[in-house]
Coordinates of C-alpha atoms in Angstrom, one line a residue:
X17 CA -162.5 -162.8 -135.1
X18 CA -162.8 -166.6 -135.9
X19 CA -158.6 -168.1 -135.4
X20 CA -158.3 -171.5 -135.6
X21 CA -154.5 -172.7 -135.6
X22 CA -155.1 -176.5 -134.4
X23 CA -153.5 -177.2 -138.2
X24 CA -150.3 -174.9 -137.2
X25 CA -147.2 -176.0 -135.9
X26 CA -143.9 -174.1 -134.9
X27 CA -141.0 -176.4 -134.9
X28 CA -138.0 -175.3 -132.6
X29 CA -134.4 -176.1 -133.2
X30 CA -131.5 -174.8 -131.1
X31 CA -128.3 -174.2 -131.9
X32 CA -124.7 -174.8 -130.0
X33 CA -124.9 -176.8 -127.0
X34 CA -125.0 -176.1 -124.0
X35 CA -128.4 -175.7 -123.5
X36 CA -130.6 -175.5 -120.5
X37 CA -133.3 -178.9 -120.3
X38 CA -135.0 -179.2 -122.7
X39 CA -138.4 -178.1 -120.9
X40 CA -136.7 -174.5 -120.1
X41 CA -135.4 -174.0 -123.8
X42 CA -138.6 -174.7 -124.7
X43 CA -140.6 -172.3 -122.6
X44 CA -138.4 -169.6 -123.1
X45 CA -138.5 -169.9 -127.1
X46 CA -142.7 -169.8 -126.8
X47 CA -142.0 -167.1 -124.6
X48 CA -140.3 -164.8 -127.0
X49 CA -142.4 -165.8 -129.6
X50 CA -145.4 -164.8 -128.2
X51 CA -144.3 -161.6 -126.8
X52 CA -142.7 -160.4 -130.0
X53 CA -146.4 -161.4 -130.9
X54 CA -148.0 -159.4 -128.3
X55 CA -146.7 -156.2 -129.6
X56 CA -146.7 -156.2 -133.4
X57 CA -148.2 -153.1 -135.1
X58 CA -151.5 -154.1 -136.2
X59 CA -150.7 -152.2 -139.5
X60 CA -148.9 -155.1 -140.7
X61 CA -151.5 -157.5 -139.9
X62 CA -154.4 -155.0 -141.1
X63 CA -156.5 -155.7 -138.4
X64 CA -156.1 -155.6 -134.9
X65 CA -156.1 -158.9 -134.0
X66 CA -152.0 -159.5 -132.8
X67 CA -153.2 -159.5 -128.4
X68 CA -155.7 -162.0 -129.8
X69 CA -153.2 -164.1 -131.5
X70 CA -150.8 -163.8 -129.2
X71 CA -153.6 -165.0 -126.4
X72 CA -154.6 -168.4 -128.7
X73 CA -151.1 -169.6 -128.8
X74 CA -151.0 -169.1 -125.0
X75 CA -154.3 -171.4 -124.7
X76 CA -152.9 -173.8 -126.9
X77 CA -148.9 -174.9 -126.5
X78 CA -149.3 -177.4 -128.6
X79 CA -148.7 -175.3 -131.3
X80 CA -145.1 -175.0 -130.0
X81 CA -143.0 -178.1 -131.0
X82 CA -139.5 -179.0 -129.9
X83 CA -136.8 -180.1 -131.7
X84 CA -134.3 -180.4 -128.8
X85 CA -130.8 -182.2 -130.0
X86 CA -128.3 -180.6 -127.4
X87 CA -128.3 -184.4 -125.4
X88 CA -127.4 -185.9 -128.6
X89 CA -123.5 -185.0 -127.9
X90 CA -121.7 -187.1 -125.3
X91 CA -119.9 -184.2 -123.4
X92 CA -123.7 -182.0 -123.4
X93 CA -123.7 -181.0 -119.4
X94 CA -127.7 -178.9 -119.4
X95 CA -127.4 -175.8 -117.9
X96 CA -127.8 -175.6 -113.9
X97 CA -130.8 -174.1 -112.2
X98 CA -128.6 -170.8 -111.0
X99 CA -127.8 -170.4 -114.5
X100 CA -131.3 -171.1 -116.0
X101 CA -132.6 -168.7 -113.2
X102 CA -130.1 -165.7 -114.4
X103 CA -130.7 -166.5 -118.1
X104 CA -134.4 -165.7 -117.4
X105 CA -133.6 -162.6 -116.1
X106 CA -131.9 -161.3 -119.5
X107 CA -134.6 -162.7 -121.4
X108 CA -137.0 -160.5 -119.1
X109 CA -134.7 -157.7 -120.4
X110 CA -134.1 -158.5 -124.1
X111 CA -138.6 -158.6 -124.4
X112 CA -138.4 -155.6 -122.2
X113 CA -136.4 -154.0 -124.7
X114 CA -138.4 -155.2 -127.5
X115 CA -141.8 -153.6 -125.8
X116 CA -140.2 -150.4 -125.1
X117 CA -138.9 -149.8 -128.8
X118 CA -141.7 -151.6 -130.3
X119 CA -141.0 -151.9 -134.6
X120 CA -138.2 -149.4 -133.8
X121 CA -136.3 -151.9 -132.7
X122 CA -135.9 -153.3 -136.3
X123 CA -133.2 -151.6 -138.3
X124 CA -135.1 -150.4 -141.3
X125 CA -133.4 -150.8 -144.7
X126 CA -133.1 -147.2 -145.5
X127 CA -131.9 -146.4 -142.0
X128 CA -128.3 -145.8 -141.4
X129 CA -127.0 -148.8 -139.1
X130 CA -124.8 -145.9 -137.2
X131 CA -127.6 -143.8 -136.6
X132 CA -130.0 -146.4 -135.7
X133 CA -127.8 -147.6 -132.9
X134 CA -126.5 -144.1 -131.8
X135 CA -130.2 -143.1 -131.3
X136 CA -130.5 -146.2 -129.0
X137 CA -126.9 -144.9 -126.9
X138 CA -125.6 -147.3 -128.3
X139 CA -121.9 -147.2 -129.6
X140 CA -121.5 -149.0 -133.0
X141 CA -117.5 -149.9 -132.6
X142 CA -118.2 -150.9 -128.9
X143 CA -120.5 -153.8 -130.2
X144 CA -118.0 -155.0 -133.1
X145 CA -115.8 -154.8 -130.5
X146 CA -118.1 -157.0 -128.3
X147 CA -118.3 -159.7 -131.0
X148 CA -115.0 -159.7 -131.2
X149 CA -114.6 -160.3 -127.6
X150 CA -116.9 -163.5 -127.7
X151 CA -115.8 -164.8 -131.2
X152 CA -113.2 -167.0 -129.7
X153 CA -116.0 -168.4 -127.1
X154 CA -118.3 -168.9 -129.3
X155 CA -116.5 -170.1 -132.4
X156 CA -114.7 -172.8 -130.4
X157 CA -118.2 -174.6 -129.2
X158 CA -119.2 -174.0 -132.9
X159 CA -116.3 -176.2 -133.9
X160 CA -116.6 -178.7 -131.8
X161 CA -120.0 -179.4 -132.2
X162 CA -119.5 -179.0 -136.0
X163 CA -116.7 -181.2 -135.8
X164 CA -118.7 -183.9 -134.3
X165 CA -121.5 -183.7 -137.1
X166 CA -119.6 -184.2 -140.2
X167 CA -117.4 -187.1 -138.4
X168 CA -119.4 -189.1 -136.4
X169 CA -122.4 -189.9 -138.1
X170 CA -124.4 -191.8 -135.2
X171 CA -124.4 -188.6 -133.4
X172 CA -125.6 -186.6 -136.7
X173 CA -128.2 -189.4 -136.7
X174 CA -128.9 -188.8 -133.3
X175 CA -128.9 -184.5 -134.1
X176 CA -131.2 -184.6 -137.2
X177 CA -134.0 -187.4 -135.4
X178 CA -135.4 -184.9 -133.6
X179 CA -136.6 -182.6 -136.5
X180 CA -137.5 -185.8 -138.5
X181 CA -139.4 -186.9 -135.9
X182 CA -141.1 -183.4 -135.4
X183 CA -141.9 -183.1 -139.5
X184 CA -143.5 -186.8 -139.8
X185 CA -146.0 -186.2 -137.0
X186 CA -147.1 -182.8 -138.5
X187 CA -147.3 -183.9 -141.9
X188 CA -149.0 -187.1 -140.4
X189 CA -151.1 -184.6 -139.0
X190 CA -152.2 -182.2 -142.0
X191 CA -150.3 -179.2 -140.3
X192 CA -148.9 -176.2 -141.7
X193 CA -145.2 -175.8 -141.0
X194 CA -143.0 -173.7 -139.6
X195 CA -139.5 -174.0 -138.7
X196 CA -137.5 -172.1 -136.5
X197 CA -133.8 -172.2 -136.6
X198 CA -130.7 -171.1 -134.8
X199 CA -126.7 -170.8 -134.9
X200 CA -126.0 -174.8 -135.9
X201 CA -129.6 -175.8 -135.7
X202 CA -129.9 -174.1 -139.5
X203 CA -128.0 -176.7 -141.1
X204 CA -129.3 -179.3 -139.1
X205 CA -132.3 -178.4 -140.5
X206 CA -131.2 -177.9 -143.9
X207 CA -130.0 -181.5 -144.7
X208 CA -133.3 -183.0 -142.5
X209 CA -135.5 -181.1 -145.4
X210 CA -133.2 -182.3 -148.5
X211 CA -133.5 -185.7 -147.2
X212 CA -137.5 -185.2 -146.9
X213 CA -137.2 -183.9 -150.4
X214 CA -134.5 -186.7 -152.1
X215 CA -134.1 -189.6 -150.3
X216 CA -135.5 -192.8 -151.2
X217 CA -136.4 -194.9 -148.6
X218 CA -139.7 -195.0 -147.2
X219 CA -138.9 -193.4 -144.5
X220 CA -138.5 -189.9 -145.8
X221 CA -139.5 -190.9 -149.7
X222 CA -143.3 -190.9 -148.3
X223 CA -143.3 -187.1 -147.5
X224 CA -142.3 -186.2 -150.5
X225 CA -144.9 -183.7 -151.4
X226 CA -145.1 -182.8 -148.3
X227 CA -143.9 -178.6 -147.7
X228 CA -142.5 -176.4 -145.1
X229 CA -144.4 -173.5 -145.2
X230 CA -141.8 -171.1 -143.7
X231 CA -138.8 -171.8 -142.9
X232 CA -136.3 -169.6 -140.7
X233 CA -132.2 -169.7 -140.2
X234 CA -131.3 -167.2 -137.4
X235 CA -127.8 -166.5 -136.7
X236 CA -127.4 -169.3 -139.5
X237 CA -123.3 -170.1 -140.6
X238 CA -125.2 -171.9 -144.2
X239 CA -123.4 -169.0 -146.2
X240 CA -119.9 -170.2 -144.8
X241 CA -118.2 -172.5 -148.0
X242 CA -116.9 -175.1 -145.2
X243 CA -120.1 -175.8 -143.9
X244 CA -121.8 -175.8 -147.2
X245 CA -118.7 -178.6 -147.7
X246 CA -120.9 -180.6 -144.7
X247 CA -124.4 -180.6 -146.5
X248 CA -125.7 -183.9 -148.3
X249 CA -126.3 -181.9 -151.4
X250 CA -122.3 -181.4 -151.9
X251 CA -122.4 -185.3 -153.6
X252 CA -124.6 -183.8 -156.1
X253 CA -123.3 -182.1 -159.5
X254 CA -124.2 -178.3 -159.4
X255 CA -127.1 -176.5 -161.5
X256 CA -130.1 -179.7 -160.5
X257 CA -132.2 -179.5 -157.9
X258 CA -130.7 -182.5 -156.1
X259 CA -128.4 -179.5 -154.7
X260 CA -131.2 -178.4 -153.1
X261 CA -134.5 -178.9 -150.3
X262 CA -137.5 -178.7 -153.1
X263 CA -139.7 -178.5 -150.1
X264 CA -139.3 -174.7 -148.9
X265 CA -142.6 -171.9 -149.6
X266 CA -140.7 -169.4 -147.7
X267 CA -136.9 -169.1 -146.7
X268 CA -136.2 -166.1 -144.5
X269 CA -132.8 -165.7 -143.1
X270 CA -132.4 -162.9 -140.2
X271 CA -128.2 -162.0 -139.1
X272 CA -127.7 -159.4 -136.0
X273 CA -124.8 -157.1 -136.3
X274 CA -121.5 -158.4 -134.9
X275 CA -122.8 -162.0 -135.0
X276 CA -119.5 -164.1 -135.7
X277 CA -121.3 -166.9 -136.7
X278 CA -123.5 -165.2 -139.4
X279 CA -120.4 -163.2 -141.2
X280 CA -121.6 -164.5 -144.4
X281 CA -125.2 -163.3 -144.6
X282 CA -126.0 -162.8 -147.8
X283 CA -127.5 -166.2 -148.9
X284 CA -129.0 -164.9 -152.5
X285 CA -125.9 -166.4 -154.9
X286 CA -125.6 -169.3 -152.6
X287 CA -128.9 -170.5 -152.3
X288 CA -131.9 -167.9 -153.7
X289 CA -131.1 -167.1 -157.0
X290 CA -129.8 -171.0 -158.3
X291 CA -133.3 -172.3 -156.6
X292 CA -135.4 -169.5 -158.4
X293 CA -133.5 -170.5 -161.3
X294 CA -134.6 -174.3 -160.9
X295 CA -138.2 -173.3 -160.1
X296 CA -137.8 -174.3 -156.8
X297 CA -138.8 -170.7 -156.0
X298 CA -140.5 -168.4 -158.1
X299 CA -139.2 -165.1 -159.3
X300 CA -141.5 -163.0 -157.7
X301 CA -142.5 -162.1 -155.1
X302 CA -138.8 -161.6 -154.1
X303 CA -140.0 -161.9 -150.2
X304 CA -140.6 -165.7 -151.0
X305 CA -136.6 -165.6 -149.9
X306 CA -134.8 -162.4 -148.3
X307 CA -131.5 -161.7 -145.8
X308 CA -132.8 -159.4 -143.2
X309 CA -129.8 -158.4 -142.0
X310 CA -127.4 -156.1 -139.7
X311 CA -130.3 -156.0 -137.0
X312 CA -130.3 -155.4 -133.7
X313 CA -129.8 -158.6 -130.9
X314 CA -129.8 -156.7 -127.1
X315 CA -128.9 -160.0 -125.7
X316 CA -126.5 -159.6 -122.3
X317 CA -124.2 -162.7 -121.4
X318 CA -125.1 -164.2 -118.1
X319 CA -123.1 -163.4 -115.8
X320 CA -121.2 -166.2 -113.6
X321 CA -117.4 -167.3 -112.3
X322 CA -115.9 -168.0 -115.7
X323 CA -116.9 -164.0 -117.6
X324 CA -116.4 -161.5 -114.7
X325 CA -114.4 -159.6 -117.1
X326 CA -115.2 -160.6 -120.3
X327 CA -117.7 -158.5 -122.6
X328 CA -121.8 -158.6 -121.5
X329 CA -123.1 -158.3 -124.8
X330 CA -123.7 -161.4 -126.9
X331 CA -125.6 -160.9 -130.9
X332 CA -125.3 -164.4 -131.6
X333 CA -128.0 -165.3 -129.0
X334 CA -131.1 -166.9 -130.0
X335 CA -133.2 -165.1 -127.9
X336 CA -132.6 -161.7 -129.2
X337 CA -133.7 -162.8 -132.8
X338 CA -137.2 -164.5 -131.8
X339 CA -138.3 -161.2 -130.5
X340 CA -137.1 -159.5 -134.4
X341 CA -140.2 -157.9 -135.5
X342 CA -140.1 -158.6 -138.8
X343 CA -140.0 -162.5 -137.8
X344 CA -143.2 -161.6 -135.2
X345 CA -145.4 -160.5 -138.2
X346 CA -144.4 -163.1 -140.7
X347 CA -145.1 -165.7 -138.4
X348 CA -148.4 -164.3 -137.4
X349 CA -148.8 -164.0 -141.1
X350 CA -148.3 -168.1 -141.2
X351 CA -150.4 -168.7 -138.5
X352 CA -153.2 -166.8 -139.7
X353 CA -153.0 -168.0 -143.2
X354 CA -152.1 -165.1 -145.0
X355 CA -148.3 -165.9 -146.1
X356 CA -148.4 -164.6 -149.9
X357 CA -148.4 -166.5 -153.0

């Protein structure tokens, strides 16, 4: 079938630092895009056309944008080459995992989370446990870095540019947008779209009816009241819609179980229902902005001389959400056109 998706345009944004260089984060977000592409069921799409897909986005990485801030922070160190080596490894294991289960690997909404994981030999206490064994790991670099965004404002400057930069060329450009987001990288995002949508310089004040056709928070900490307490939109008086972005089709938020960073999930009284409300999104379809939540994120730490003993598995990992199946079809759905009115 005719696919043209020169007008599309995927916009990446990490979370916590460290990363690996920029170049590697970038290749290994396509990566799991594409794969989680690769194997959709073609009953979602209604026509068999997700190899094909998955093919044209290989032949054309410009498609594929990066938002890459980690360098932004004065103590970011990138990730070695040993590292980045091993970390490809257990992103060879999370698509693995993803190809073998196929939709399976989602956890369906009428499925009991216990049983879902039990059938996968899985022990559901073993990977709260797990969380629990990262949170302090994890939360700390999730300070920090927070820390540094709400103080310093040279380096939130330096943070958002990336994605501003990212926006103005595909608006520039006629594309379609899509954004994908991760950990920190959410909220980044979030004020970098209500500045497209209130500021008034030129700058941003010229895109003003420009849209983000999709936009995606994985692993997002927006539900948390502190960092809602970081936002631009906390100078504004609740119940207008200078509280909000005005420039969001779709909002999809996806948490994985045991995710520490994602413990508020639920982003409907926070953020849905007061935008439907203001007619920023419509009542129906309700899919316009949904939690998918409590899924499953196979990720394994990589293994080197500071976690011998500590726990393996990690659900606040990005890669374990861009292969979520749910996010593979939507985002074929974008790039073929066919999000839903």
């Amino acid at each position: 079938m005719a696919m043209d998706i020169s007008k599309k345009r995927i916009i990446m944004i990490h979370g916590l630092a460290s990363k690996p260089p920029e170049k590697d984060f970038y290749e290994q977000w396509k990566r799991c895009v594409i794969e989680n592409i690769k194997v959709i069921d073609d009953k979602y799409l209604k026509s068999p056309v997700a190899k094909e897909l998955a093919g044209r986005l290989e032949q054309n990485p410009e498609t594929f944008v990066s938002a890459y801030w980690a360098n932004a922070t004065p103590h970011h160190i990138e990730d070695d080459t040993t590292y980045v080596k091993k970390l490809k490894v257990q992103i060879d294991e999370v698509i693995k995992e993803r190809k073998r289960i196929k939709d399976k690997f989602h956890v369906g909404t009428k499925e009991k989370v216990g049983s879902f994981f039990k059938s996968r030999g899985l022990d559901l206490a073993n990977i709260l446990t797990s969380a629990l064994t990262i949170k302090d790991d994890v939360m700390e670099r999730f300070l920090r870095e927070t820390e540094l965004y709400n103080r310093d404002q040279y380096i939130a400057d330096r943070m958002r540019g990336p994605l501003e930069a990212a926006l103005r060329n595909a608006w520039k450009d006629n594309c379609d947008v899509a954004i994908l987001s991760h950990s920190m990288g959410t909220f980044i995002a979030y004020d970098v779209l209500w500045r497209f949508s209130h500021r008034t310089i030129e700058a941003f004040k010229k895109f003003h009816n420009k849209r983000v056709q999709l936009f995606v928070t994985m692993g997002s900490p927006l539900g948390d009241s502190a960092i809602r307490g970081m936002l631009f939109s906390r100078h504004h008086k609740k119940g207008g819609k200078r509280q909000f972005p005005t420039n969001i089709d779709f909002w999809h938020n996806y948490s994985c179980l045991g995710d520490v960073v994602a413990h508020h999930n639920n982003f409907s009284d926070e953020y849905y229902e007061p935008m439907r409300k203001l007619n920023i999104f419509p009542d129906k379809p309700k899919f316009r902005a949904i939690d998918y939540t409590n899924l499953h994120n196979p990720f394994e730490v990589v293994s080197h001389s500071g976690n011998k003993e500590k726990e393996k598995r990690n659900p606040h990992k990005s890669y374990g959400y861009l292969v979520q199946p749910r996010l593979g079809s939507w985002l074929a759905d974008f790039l073929l056109g066919r999000l839903r009115h």
